[in-house]
Coordinates of C-alpha atoms in Angstrom, one line a residue:
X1 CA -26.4 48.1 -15.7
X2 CA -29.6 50.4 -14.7
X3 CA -32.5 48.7 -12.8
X4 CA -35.7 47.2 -14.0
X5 CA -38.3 50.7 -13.6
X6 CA -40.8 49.7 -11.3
X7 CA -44.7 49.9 -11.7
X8 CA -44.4 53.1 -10.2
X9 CA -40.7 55.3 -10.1
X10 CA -38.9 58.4 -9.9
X11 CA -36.2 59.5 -12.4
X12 CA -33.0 62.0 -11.2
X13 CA -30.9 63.1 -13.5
X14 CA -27.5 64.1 -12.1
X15 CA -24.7 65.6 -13.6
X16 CA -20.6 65.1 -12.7
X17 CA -18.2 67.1 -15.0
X18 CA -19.2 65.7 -18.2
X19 CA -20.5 62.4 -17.3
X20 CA -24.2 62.6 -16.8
X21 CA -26.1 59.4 -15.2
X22 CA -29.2 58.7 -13.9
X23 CA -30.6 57.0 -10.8
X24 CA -33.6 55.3 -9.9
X25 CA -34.7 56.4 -6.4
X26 CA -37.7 55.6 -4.8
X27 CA -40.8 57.7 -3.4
X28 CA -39.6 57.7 0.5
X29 CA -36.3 59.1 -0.6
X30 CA -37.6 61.7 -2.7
X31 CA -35.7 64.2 -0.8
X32 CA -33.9 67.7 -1.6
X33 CA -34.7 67.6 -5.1
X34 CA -36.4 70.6 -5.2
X35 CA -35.3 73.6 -2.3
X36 CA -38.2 75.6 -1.5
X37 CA -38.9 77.9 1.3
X38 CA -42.4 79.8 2.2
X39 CA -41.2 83.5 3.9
X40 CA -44.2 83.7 5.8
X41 CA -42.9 86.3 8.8
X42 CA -44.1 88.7 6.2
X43 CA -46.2 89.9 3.5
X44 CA -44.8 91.6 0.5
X45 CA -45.7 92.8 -3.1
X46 CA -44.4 90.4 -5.9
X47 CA -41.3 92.4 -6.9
X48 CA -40.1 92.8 -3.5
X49 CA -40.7 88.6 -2.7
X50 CA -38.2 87.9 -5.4
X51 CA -36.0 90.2 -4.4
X52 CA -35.9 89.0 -0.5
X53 CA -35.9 85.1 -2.0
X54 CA -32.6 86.1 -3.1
X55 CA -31.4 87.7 -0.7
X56 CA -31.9 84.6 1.2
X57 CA -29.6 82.3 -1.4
X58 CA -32.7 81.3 -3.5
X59 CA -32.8 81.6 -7.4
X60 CA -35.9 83.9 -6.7
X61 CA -39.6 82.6 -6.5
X62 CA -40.1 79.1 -6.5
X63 CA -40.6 77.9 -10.3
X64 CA -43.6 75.4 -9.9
X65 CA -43.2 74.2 -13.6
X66 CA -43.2 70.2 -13.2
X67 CA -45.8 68.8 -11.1
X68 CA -43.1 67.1 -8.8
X69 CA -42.0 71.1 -7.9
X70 CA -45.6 72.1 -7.6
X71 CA -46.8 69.6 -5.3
X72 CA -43.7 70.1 -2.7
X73 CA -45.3 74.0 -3.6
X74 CA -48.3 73.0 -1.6
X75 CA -47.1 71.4 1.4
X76 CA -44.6 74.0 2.0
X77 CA -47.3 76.7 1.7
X78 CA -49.8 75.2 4.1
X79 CA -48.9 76.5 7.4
X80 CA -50.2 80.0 5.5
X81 CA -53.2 78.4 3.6
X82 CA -56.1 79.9 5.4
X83 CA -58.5 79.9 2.4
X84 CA -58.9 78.9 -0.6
X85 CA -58.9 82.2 -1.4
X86 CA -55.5 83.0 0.5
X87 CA -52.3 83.3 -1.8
X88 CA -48.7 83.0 -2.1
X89 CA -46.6 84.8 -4.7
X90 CA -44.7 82.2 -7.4
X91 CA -42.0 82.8 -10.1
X92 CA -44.8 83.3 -12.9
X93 CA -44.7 86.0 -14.8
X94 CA -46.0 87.8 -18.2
X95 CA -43.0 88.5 -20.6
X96 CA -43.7 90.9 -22.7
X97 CA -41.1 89.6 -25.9
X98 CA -43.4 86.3 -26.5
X99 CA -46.6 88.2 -24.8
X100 CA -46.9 84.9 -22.8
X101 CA -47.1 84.0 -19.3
X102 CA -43.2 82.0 -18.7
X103 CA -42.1 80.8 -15.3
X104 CA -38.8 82.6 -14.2
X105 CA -36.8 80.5 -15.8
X106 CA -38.4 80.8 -19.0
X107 CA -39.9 77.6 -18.7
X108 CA -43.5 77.6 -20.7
X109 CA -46.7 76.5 -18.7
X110 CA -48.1 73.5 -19.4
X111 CA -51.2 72.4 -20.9
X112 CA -52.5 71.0 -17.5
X113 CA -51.7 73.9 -15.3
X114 CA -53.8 74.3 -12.2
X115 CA -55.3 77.7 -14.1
X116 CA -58.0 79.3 -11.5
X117 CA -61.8 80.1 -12.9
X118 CA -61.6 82.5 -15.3
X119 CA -58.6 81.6 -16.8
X120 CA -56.0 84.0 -15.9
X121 CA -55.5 87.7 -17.7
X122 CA -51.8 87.3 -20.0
X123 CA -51.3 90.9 -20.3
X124 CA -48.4 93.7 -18.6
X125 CA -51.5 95.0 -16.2
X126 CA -51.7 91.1 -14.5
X127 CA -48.1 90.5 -15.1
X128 CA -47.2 88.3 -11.9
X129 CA -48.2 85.0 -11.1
X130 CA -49.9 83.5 -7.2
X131 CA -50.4 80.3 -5.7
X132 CA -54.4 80.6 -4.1
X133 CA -55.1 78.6 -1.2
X134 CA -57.0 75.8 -3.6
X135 CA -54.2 75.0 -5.0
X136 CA -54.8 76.8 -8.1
X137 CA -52.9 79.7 -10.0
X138 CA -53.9 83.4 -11.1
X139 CA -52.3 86.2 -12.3
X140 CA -52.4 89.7 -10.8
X141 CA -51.0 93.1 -10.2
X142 CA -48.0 94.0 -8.2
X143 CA -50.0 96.1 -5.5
X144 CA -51.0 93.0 -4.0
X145 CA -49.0 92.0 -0.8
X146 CA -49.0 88.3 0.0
X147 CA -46.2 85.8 1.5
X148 CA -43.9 84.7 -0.9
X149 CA -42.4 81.0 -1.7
X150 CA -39.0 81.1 -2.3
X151 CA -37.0 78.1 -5.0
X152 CA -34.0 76.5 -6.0
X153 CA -33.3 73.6 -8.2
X154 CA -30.8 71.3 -8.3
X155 CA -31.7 68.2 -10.3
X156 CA -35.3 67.5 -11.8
X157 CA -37.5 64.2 -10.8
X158 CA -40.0 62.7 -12.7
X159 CA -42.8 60.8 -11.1
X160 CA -44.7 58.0 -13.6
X161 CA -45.1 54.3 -14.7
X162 CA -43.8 52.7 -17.7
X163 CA -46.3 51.1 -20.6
X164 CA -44.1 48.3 -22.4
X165 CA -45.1 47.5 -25.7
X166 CA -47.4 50.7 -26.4
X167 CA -47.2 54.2 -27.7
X168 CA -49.3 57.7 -27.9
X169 CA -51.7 57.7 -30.0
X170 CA -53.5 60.2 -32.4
X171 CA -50.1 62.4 -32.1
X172 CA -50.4 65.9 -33.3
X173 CA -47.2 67.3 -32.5
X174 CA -44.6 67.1 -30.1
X175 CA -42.2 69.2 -27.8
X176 CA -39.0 67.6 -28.9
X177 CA -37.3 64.3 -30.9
X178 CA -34.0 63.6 -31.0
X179 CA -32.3 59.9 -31.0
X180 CA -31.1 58.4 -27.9
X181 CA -29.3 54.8 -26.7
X182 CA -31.8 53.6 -24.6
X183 CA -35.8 53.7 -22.6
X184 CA -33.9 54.8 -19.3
X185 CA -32.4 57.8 -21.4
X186 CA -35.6 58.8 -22.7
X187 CA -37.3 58.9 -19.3
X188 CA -34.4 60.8 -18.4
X189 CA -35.2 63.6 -21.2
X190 CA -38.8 63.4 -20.0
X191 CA -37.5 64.3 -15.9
X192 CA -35.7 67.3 -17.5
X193 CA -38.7 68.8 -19.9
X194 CA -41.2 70.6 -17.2
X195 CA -43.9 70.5 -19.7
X196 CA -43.3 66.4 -20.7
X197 CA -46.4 64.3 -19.7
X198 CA -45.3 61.1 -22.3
X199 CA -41.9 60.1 -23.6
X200 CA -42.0 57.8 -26.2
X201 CA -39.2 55.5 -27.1
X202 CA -39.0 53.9 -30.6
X203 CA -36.5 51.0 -30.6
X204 CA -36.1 50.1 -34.1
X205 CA -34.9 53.4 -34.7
X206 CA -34.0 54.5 -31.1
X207 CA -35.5 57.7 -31.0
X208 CA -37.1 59.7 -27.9
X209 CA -40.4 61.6 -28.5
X210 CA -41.8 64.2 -25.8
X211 CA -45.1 64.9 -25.5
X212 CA -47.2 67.3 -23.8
X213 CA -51.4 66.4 -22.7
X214 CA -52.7 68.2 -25.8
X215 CA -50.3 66.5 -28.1
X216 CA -52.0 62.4 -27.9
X217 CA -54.8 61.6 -27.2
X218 CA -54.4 57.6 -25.4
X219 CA -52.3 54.7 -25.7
X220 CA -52.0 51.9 -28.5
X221 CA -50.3 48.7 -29.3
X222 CA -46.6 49.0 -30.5
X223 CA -44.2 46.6 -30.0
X224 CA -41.4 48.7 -31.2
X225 CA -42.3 51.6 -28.5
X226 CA -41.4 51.5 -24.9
X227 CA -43.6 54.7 -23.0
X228 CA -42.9 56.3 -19.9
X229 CA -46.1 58.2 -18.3
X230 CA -45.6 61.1 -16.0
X231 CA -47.8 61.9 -13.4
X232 CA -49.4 65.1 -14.3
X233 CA -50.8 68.3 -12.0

């Protein structure tokens, strides 16, 4: 049987052969989730950062899509953090298919994404995205030579706390729905969906619900709904 979530937890989601299971882990052994590394004996334009990342073993620049991934981001980027202007390149890009910005794994961004003031340019002539030294993220050309942060992921985390007994309310829409067997399952769905800031679980009908920040707008009374709450950028 799965453990009780705590107030506050973190969600893996692992996979053996066919059998997929999760495990509850807590903060202190949040560890090697995420495999980043911050090439910082040298500066290089975007193109040529991705290239060296995986030349190194990486999948390319680091994908900063959850907020787990993008707050490792910024403690591995420090050391080079010189000013808030300062920045480090990321694997955000414009595709030009969906004329949208998508992280390199064509992952969509988020509707709390660290955006820098203005909000960034999505168009081919700023097609590549940077980590600033304030911990926000812009978009620019590929002239630009910065130091790069290299990424590689194995399983996905999801940091949060549980609301028994409530659900999201004044839903407008949602990212995903499909039925599941249980809360823990849900929560599970939620660690795998970058963009998934609310997984709702209905019990009378078992069905999980995925949510984004612009998609509800609080919490109410449900007894039939079990919510988990991620932690957000």
């Amino acid at each position: 049987m799965l453990p009780v979530l705590k107030d506050h937890t973190i969600i893996t989601v692992c996979c053996l052969g066919c059998v997929t299971f999760l495990a509850v882990i807590t903060r202190s052994m949040a560890v090697g989730i995420f495999d980043l590394h911050l090439i910082n004996n040298t500066k290089s334009k975007h193109t040529v950062g991705q290239q060296l990342c995986k030349d190194l073993g990486y999948d390319g620049l680091a994908v900063l899509s959850s907020p787990e991934a993008y707050r490792l981001g910024l403690e591995i980027r420090a050391p080079v953090r010189l000013s808030d202007k300062s920045r480090v390149s990321v694997g955000l890009y414009f595709k030009s298919n969906s004329r949208s910005l998508r992280w390199a794994d064509d992952g969509m961004v988020a509707d709390d994404t660290p955006w820098a003031d203005p909000s960034p340019v999505v168009s081919e002539t700023k097609p590549f995205g940077r980590l600033k030294g304030d911990g926000t993220l812009l978009t620019t050309g590929n002239a630009f030579e910065t130091y790069s942060l290299c990424g590689k992921q194995y399983t996905k985390e999801a940091f949060g706390k549980k609301l028994f007994g409530k659900k999201p309310d004044g839903q407008t829409s949602y990212i995903s729905q499909k039925k599941t067997t249980s809360f823990m399952r849900c929560v599970g769905t939620c660690s795998t969906t970058s963009r998934c800031r609310a997984a709702e679980y209905n019990l009378n009908i078992s069905t999980c619900t995925i949510f984004d920040t612009s998609m509800f707008s609080g919490f109410s009374q449900n007894e039939g709904t079990n919510t988990f709450i991620r932690d957000g950028y």
